[in-house]
Backbone as ProteinMPNN parsed JSONL, in Angstrom:
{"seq_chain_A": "XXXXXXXXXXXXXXXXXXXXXXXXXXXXXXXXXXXXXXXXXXXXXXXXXXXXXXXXXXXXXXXXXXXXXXXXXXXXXXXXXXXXXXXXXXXXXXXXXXXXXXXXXXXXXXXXXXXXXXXXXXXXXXXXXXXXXXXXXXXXXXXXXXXXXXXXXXXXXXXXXXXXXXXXXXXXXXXXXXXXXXXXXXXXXXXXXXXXXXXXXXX", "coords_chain_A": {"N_chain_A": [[45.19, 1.878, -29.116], [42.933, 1.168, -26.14], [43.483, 2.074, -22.924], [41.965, 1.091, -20.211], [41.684, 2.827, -17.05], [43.164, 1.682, -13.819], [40.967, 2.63, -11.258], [38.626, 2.62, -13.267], [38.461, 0.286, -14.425], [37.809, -1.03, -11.755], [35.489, -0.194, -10.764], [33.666, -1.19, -12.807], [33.654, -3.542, -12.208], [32.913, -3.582, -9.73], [30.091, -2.878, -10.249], [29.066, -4.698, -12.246], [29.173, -6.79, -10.003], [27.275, -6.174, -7.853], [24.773, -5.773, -10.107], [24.899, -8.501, -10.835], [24.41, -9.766, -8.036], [21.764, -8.446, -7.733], [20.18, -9.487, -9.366], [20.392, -12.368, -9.047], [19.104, -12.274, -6.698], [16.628, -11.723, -7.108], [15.518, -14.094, -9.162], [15.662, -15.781, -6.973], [13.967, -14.329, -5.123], [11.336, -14.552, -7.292], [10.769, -17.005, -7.471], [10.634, -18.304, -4.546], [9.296, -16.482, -2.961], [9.466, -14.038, -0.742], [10.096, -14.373, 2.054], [11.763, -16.075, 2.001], [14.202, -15.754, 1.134], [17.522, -14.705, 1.511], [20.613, -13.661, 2.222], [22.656, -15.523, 2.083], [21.92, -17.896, 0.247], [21.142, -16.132, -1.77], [24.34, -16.09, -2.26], [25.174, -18.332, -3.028], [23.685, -19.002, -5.413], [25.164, -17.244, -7.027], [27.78, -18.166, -6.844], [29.619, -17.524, -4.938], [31.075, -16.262, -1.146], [28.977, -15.316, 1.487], [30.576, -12.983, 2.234], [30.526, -11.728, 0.529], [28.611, -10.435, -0.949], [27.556, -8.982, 1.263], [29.481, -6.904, 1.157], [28.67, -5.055, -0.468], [25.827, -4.916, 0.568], [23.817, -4.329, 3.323], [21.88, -6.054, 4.46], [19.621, -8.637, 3.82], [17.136, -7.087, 3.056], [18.196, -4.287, 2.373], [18.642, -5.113, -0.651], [16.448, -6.055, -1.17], [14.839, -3.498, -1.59], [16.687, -2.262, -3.617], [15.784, -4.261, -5.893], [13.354, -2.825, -5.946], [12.696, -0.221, -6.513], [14.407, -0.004, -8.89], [12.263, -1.595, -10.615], [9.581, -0.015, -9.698], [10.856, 2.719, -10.513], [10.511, 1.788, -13.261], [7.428, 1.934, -13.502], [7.032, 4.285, -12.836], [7.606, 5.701, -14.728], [6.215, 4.971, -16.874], [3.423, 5.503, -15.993], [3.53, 8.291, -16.241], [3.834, 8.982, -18.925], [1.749, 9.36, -19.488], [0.414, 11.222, -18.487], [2.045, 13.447, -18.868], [0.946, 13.291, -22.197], [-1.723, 13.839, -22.391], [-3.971, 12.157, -23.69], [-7.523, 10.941, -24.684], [-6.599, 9.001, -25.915], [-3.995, 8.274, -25.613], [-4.017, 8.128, -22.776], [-5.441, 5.445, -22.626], [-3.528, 3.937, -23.786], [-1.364, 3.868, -22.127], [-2.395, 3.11, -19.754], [-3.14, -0.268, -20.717], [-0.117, -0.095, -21.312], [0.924, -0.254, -18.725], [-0.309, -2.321, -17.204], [0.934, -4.805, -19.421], [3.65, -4.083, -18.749], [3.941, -4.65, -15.317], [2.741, -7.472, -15.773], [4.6, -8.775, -16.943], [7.146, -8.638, -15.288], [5.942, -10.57, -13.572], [5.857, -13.237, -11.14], [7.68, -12.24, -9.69], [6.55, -9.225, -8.986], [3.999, -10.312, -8.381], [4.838, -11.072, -5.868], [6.336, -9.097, -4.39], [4.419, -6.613, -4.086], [2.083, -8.452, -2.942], [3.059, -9.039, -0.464], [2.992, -8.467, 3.423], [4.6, -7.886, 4.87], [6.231, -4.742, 6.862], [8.525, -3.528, 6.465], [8.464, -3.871, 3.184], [5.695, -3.028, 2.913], [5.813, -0.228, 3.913], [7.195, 0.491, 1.022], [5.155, -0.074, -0.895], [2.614, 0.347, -0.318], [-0.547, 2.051, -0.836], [-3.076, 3.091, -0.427], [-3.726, 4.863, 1.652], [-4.434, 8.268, 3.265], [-3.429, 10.765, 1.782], [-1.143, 9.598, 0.03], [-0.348, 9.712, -2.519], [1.139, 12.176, -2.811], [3.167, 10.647, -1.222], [4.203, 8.761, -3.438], [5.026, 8.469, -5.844], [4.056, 7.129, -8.6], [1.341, 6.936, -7.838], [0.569, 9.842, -7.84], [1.153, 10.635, -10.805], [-0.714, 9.143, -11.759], [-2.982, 10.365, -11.199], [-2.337, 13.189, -11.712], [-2.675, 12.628, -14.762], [-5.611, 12.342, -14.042], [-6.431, 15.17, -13.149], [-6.711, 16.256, -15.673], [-8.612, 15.447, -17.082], [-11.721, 15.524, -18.095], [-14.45, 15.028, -16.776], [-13.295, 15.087, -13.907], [-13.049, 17.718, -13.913], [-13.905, 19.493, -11.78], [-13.205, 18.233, -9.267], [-12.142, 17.894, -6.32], [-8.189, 17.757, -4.267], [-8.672, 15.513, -3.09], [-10.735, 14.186, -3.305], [-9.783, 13.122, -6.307], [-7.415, 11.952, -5.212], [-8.616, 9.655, -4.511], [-10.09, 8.477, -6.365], [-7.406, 7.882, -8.155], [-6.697, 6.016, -6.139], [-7.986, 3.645, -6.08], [-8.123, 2.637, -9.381], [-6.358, 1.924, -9.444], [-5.61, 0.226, -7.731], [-7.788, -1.742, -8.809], [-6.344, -2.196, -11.228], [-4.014, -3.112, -10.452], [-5.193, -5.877, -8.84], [-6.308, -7.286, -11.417], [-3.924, -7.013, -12.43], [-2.322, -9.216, -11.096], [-4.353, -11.117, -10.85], [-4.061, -12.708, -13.786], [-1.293, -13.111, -13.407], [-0.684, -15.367, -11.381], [-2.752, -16.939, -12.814], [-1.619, -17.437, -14.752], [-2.187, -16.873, -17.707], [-2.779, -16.47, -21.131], [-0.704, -14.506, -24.203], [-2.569, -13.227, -25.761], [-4.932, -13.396, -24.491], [-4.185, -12.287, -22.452], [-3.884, -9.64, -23.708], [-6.405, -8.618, -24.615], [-7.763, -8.243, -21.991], [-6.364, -6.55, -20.922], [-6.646, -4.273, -22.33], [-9.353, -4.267, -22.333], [-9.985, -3.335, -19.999], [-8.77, -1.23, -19.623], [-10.607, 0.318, -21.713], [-12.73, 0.808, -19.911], [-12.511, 1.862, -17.433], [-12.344, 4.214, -19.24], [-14.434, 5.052, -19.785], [-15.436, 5.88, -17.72], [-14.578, 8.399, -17.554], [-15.921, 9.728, -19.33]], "CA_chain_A": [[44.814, 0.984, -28.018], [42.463, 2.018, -25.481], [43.776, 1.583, -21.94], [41.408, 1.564, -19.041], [42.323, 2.799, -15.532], [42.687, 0.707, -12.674], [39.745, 3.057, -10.995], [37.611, 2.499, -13.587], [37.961, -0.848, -13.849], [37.173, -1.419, -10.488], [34.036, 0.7, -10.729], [32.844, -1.462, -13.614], [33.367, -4.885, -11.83], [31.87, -3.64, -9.018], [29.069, -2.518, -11.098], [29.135, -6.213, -12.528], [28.904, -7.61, -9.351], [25.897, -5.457, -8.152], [23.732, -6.576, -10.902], [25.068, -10.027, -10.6], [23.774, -10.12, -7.08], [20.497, -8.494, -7.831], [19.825, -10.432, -10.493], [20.229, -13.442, -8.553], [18.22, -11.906, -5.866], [15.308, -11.373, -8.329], [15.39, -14.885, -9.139], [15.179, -16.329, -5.74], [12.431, -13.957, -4.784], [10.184, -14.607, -7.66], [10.092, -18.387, -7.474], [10.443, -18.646, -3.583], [9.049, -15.403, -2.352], [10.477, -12.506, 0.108], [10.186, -14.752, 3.55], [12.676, -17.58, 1.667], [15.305, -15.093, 0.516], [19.088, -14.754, 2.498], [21.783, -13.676, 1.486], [23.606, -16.718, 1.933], [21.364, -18.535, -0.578], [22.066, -15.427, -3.157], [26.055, -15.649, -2.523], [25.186, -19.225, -3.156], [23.225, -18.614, -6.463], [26.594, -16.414, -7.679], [29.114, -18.839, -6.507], [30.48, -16.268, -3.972], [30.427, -16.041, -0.426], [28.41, -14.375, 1.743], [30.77, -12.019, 2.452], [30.632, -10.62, -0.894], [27.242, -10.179, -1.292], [27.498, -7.979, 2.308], [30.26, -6.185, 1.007], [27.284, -4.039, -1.169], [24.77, -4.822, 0.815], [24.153, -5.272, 4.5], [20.938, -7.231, 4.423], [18.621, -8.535, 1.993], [16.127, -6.036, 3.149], [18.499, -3.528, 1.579], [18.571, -6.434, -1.571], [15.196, -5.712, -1.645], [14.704, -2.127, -1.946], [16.979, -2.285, -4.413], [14.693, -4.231, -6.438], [11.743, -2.124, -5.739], [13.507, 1.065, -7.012], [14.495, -0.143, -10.364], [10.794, -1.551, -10.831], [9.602, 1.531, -9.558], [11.387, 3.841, -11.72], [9.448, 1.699, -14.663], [6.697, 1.756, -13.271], [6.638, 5.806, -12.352], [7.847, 6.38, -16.493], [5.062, 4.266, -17.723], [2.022, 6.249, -15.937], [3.913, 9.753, -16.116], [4.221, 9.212, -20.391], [0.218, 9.278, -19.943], [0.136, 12.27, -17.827], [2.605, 14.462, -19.954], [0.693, 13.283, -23.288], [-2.973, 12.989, -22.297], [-5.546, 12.262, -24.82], [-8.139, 9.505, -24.551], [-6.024, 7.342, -26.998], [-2.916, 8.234, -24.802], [-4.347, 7.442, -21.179], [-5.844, 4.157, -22.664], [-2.709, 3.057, -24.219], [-1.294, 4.079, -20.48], [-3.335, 1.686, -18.932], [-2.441, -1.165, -21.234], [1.612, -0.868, -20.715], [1.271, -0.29, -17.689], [-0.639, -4.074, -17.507], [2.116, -5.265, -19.791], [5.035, -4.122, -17.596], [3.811, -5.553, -14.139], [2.425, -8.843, -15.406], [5.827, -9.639, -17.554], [7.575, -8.925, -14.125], [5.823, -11.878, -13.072], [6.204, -13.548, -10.136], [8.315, -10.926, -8.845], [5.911, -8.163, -8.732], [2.962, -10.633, -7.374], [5.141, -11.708, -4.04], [6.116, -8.192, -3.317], [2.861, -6.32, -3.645], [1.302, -8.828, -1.589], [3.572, -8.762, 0.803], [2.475, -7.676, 4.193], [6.036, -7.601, 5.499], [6.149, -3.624, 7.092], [9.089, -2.831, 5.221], [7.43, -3.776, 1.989], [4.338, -1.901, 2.512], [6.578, 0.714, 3.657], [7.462, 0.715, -0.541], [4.488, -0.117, -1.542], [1.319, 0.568, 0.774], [-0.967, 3.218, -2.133], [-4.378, 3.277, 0.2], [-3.847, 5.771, 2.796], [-4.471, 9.231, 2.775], [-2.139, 11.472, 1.371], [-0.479, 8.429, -0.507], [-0.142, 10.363, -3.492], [2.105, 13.14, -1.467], [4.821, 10.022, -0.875], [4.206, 7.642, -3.922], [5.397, 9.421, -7.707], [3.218, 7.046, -9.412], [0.367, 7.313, -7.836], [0.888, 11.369, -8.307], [1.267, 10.532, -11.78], [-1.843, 8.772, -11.845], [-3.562, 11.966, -10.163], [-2.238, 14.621, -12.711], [-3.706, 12.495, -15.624], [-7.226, 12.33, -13.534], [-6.642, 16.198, -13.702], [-6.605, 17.273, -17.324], [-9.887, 14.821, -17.556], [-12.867, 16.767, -17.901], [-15.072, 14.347, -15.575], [-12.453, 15.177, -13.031], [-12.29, 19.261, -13.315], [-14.022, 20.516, -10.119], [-13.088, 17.556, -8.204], [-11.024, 18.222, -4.887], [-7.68, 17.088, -4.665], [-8.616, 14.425, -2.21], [-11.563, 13.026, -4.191], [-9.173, 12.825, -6.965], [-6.548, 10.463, -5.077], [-9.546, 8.367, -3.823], [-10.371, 7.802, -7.665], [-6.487, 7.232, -8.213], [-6.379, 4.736, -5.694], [-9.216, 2.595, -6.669], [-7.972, 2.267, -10.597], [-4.596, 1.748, -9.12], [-5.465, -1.452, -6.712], [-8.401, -2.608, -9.582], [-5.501, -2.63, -12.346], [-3.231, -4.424, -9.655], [-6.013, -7.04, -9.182], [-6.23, -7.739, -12.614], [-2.34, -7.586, -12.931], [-2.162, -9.998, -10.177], [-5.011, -12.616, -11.701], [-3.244, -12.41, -14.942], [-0.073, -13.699, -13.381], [-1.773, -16.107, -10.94], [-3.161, -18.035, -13.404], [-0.719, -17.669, -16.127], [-2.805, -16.052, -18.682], [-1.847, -16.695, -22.338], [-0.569, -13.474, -24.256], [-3.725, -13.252, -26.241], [-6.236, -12.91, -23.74], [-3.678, -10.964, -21.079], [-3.653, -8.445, -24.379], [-7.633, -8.595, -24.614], [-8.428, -8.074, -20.517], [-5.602, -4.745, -20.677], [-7.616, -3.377, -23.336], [-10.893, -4.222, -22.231], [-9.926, -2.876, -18.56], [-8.675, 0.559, -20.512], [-11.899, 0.892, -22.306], [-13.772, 0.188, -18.978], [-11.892, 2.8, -17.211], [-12.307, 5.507, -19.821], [-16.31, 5.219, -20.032], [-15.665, 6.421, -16.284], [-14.42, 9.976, -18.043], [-16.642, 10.357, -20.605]], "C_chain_A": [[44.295, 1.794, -26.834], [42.387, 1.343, -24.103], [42.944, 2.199, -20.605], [42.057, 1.479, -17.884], [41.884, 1.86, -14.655], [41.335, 0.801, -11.81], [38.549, 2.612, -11.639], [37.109, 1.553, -13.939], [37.533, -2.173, -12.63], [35.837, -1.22, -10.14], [33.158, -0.328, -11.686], [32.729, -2.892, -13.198], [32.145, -4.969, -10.33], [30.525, -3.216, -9.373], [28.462, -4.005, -11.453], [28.512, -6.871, -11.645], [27.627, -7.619, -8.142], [25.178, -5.97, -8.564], [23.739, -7.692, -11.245], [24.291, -10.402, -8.945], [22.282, -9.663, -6.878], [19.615, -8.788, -8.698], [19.615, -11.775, -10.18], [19.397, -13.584, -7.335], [16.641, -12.012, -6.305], [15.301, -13.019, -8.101], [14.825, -15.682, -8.244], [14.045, -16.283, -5.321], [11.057, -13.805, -5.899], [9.91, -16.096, -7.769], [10.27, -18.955, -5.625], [9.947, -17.68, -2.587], [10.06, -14.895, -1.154], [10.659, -13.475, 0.862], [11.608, -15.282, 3.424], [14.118, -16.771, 1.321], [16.331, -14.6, 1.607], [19.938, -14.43, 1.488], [22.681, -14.805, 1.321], [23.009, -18.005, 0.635], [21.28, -17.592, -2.152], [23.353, -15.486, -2.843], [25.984, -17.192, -3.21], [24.979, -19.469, -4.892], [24.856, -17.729, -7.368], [27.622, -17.176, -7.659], [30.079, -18.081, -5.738], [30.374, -16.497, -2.691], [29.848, -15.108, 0.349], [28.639, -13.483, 1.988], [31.207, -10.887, 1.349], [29.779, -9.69, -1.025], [27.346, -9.137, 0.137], [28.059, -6.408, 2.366], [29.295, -5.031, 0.061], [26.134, -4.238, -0.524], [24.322, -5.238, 2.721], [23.115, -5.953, 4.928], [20.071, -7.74, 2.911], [17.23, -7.651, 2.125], [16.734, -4.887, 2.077], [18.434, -3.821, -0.019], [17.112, -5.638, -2.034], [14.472, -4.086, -2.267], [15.393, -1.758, -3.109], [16.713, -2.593, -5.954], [14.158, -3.361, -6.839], [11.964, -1.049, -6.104], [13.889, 0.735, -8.037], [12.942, -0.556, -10.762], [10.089, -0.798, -10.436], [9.087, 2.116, -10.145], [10.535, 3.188, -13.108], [8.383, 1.949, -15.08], [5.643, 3.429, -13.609], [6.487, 6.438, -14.587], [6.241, 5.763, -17.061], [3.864, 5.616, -17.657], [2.81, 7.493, -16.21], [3.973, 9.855, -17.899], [2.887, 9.127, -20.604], [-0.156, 10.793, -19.347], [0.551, 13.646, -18.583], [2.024, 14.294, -21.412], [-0.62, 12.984, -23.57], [-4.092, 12.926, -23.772], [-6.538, 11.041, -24.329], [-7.129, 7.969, -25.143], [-4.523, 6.781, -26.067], [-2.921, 7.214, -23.636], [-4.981, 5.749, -21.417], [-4.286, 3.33, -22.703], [-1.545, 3.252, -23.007], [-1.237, 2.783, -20.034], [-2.784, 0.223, -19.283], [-1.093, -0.978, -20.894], [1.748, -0.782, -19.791], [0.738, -2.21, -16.796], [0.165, -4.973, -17.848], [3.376, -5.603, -18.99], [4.665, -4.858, -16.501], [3.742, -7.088, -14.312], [3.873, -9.148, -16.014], [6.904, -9.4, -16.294], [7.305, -10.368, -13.328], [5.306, -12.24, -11.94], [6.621, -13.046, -9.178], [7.438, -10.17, -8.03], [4.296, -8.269, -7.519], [3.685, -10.874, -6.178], [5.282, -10.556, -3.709], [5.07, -7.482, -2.918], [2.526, -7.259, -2.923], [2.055, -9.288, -0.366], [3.482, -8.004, 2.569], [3.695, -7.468, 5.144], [6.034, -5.804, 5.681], [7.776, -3.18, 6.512], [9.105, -2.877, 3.712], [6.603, -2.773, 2.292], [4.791, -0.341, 3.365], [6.647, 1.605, 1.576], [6.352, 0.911, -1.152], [3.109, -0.047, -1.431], [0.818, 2.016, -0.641], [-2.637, 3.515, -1.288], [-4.664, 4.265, 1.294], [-3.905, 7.035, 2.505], [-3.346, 10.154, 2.918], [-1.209, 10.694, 0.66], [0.079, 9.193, -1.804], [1.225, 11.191, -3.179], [3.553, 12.028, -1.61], [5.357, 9.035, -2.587], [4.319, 8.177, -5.235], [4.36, 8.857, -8.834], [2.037, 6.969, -9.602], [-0.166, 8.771, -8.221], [0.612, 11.713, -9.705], [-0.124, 10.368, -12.298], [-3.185, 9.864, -12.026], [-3.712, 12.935, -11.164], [-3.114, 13.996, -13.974], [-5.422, 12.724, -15.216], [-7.435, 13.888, -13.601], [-7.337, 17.167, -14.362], [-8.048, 16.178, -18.137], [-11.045, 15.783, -16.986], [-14.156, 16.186, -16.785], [-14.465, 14.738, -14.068], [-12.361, 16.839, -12.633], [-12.803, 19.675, -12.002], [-14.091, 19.821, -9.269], [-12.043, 18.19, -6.903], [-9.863, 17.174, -5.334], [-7.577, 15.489, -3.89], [-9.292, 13.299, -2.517], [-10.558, 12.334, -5.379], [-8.033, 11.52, -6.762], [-7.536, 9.433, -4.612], [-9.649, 7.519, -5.491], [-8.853, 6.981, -8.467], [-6.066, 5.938, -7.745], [-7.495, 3.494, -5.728], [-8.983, 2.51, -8.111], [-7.076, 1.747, -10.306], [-4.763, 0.291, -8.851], [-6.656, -2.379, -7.94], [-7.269, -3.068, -11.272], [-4.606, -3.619, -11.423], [-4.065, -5.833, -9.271], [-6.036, -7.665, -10.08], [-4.975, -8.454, -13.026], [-1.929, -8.742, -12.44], [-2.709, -11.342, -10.424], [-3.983, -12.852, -12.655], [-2.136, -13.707, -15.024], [-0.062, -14.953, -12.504], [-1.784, -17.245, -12.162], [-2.295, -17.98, -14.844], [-1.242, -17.47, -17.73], [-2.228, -16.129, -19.977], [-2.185, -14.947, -23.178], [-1.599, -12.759, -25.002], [-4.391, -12.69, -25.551], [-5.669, -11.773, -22.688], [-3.96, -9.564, -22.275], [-5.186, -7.76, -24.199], [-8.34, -7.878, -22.965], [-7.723, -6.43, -20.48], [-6.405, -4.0, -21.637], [-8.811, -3.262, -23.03], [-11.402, -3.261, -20.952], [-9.855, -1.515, -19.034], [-9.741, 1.344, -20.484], [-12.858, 1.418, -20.719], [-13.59, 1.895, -18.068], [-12.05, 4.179, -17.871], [-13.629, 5.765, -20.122], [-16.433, 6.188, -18.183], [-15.434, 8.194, -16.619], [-15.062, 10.232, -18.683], [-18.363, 11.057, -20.091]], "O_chain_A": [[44.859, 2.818, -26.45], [41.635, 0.397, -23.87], [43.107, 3.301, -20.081], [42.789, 0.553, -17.534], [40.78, 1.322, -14.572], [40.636, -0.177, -11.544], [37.559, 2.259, -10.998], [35.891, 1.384, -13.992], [37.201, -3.357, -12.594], [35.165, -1.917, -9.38], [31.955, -0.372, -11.43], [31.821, -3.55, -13.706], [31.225, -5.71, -9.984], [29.761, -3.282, -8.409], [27.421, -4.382, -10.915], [27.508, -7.521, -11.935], [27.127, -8.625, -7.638], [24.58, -6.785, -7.862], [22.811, -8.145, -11.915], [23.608, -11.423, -8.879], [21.564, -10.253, -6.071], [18.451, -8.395, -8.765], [18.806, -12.434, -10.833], [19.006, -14.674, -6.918], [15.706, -12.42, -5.617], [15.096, -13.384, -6.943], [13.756, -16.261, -8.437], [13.228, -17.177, -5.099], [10.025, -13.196, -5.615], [8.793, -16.426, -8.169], [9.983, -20.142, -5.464], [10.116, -17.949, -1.398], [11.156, -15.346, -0.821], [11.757, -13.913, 0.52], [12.485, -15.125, 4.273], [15.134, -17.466, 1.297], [15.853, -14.078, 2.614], [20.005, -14.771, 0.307], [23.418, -14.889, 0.339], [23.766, -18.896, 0.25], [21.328, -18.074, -3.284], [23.798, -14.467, -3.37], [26.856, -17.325, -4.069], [25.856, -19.987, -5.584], [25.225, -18.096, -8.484], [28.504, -16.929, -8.481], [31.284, -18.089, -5.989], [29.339, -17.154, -2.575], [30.105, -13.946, 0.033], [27.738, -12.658, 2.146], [31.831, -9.827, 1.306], [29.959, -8.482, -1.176], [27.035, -8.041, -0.33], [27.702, -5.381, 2.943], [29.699, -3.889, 0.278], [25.191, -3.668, -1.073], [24.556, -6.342, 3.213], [23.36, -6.604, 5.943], [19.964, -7.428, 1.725], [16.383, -7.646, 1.232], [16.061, -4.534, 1.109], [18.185, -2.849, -0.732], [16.873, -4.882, -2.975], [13.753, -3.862, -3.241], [14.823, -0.898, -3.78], [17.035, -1.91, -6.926], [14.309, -2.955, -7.991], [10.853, -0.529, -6.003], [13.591, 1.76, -8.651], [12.355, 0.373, -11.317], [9.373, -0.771, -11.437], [7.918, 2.333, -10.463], [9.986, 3.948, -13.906], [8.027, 2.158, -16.239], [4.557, 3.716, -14.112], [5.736, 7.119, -15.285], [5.371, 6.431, -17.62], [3.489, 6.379, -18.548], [1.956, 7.862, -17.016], [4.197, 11.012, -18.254], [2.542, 8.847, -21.752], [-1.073, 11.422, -19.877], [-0.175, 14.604, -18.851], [2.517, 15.147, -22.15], [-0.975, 12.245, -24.489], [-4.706, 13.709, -24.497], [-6.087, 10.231, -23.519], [-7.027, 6.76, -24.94], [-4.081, 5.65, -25.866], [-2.335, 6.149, -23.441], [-4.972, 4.944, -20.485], [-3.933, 2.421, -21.951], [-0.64, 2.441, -23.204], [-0.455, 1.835, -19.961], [-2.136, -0.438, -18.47], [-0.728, -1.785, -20.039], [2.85, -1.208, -19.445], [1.403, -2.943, -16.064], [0.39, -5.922, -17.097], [3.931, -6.655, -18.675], [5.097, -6.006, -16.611], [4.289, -7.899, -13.565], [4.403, -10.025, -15.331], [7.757, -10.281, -16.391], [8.109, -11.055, -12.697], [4.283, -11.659, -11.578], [6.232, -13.189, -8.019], [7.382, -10.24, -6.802], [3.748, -7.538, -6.695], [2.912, -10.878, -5.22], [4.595, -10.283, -2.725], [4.662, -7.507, -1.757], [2.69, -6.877, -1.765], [1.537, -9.868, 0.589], [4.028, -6.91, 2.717], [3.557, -6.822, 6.182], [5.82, -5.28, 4.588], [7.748, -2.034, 6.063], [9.693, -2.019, 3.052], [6.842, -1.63, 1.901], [3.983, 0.588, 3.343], [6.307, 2.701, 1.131], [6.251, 1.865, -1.924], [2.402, -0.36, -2.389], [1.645, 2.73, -1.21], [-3.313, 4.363, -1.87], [-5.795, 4.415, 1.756], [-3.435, 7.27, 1.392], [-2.562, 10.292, 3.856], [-0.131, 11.287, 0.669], [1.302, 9.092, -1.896], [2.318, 10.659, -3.375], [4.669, 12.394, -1.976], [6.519, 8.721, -2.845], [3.193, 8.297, -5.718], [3.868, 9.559, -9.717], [1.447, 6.923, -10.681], [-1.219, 8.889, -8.848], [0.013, 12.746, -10.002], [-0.671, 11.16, -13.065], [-4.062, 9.96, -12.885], [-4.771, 13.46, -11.509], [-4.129, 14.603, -14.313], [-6.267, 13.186, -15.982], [-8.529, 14.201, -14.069], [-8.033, 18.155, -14.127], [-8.365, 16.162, -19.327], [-11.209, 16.455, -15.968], [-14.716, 16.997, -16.046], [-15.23, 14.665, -13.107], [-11.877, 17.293, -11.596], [-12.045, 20.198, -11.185], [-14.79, 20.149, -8.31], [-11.227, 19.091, -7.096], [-9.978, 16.245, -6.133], [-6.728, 14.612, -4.051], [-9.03, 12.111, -2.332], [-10.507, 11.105, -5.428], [-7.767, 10.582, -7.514], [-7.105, 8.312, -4.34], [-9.372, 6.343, -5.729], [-8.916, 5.941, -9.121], [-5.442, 5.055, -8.332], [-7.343, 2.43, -5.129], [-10.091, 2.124, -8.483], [-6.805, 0.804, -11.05], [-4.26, -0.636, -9.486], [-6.478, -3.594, -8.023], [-7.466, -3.965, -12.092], [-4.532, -4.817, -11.692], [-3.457, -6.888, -9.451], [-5.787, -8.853, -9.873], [-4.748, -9.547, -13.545], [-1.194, -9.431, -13.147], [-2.089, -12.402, -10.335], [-2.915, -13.251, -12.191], [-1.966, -14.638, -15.812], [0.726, -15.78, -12.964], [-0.986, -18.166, -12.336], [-2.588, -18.616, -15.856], [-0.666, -17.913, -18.724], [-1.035, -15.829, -20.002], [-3.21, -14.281, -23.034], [-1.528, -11.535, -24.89], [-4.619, -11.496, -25.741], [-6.257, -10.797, -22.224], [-4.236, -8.479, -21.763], [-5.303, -6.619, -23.751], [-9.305, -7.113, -22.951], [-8.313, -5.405, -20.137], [-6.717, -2.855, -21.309], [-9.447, -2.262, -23.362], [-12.476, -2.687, -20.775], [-10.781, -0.721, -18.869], [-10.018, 2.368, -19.86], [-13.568, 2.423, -20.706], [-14.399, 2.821, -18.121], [-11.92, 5.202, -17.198], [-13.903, 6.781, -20.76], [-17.34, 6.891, -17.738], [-16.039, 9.075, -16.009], [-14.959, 11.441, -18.89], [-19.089, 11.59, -20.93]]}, "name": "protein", "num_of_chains": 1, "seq": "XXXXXXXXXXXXXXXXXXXXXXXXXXXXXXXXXXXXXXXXXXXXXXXXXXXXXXXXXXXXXXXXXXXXXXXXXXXXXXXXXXXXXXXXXXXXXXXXXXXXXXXXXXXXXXXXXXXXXXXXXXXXXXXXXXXXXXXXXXXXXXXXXXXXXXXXXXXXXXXXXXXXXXXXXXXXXXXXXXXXXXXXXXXXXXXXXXXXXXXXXXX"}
């Protein structure tokens, strides 16, 4: 019989109750966007009150970042498994999951990107110079543009200009996509076609 400590099952409820509140956070903010979201309407969503939800968190700004750091981190793996493994066939098939991942986010991913709230575009602002410098997956982006032979005696400044113009025309796309609710067919057809489109730019 395997007897857990009191420590560690404290650690694992509060763990529990964590991803119970940003799970219910998520929710909120992809069918009523950022403005609409309180904590008192996630303690509500949990059946808790609000002074639960405080007790980990002391606004929903923090709520939010929290978010935006697990989607992120998916975000950063996706383009960086194109960067560490480039080939043409690689960086295409890049492109595509990286299409995949954002639009099956949803809802989510369209309210915060367009969010003009300044601690959003704090997170998520990719247009300024030196953006690369703060932002891992734009960086990511960058090193694949690299090890492309269209790309060798570019500067590294031209290089994030070309990063951030595939970056915001795949987020356009990702953004229609989800917008209009795109059936999985044609969302598969536009990530592929966008790929191709994209890789005639290296050749």
């Amino acid at each position: 019989m395997i007897i857990i400590s009191t420590p560690v099952r404290k650690n694992k409820q509060q763990a529990e109750m964590r991803a119970a509140i940003l799970q219910s956070a998520r929710v909120l903010l992809t069918h009523n966007g950022i403005e609409h979201l309180s904590i008192r309407k996630v303690a509500q969503q949990i059946d808790y009150s609000p002074a639960i939800v405080y007790h980990y968190f002391n606004n929903k700004e923090e709520i939010i970042d929290a978010l935006l750091e697990e989607d992120y981190e998916k975000i950063v793996e996706v383009v960086k498994t194109t960067a560490e493994y480039y080939s043409k066939k690689d960086f295409k098939n890049g492109i595509v999951a990286y299409i995949r991942l954002v639009t099956d986010m949803g809802a989510f991913y369209k309210n915060v990107m367009i969010s003009d709230l300044p601690r959003i575009l704090q997170r998520t602002s990719v247009l300024h110079k030196g953006a690369a410098q703060e932002r891992p997956a734009l960086e990511a982006l960058c090193s694949d543009l690299r090890v492309c032979p269209a790309f060798a005696n570019q500067s590294d400044a031209d290089i994030e200009l070309a990063a951030q113009i595939i970056w915001s025309t795949l987020f356009g796309l990702a953004t229609r996509i989800i917008i209009e609710d795109v059936d999985k067919d044609q969302k598969e057809r536009l990530a592929e076609q966008a790929a191709e489109l994209i890789l005639k730019m290296f050749r």
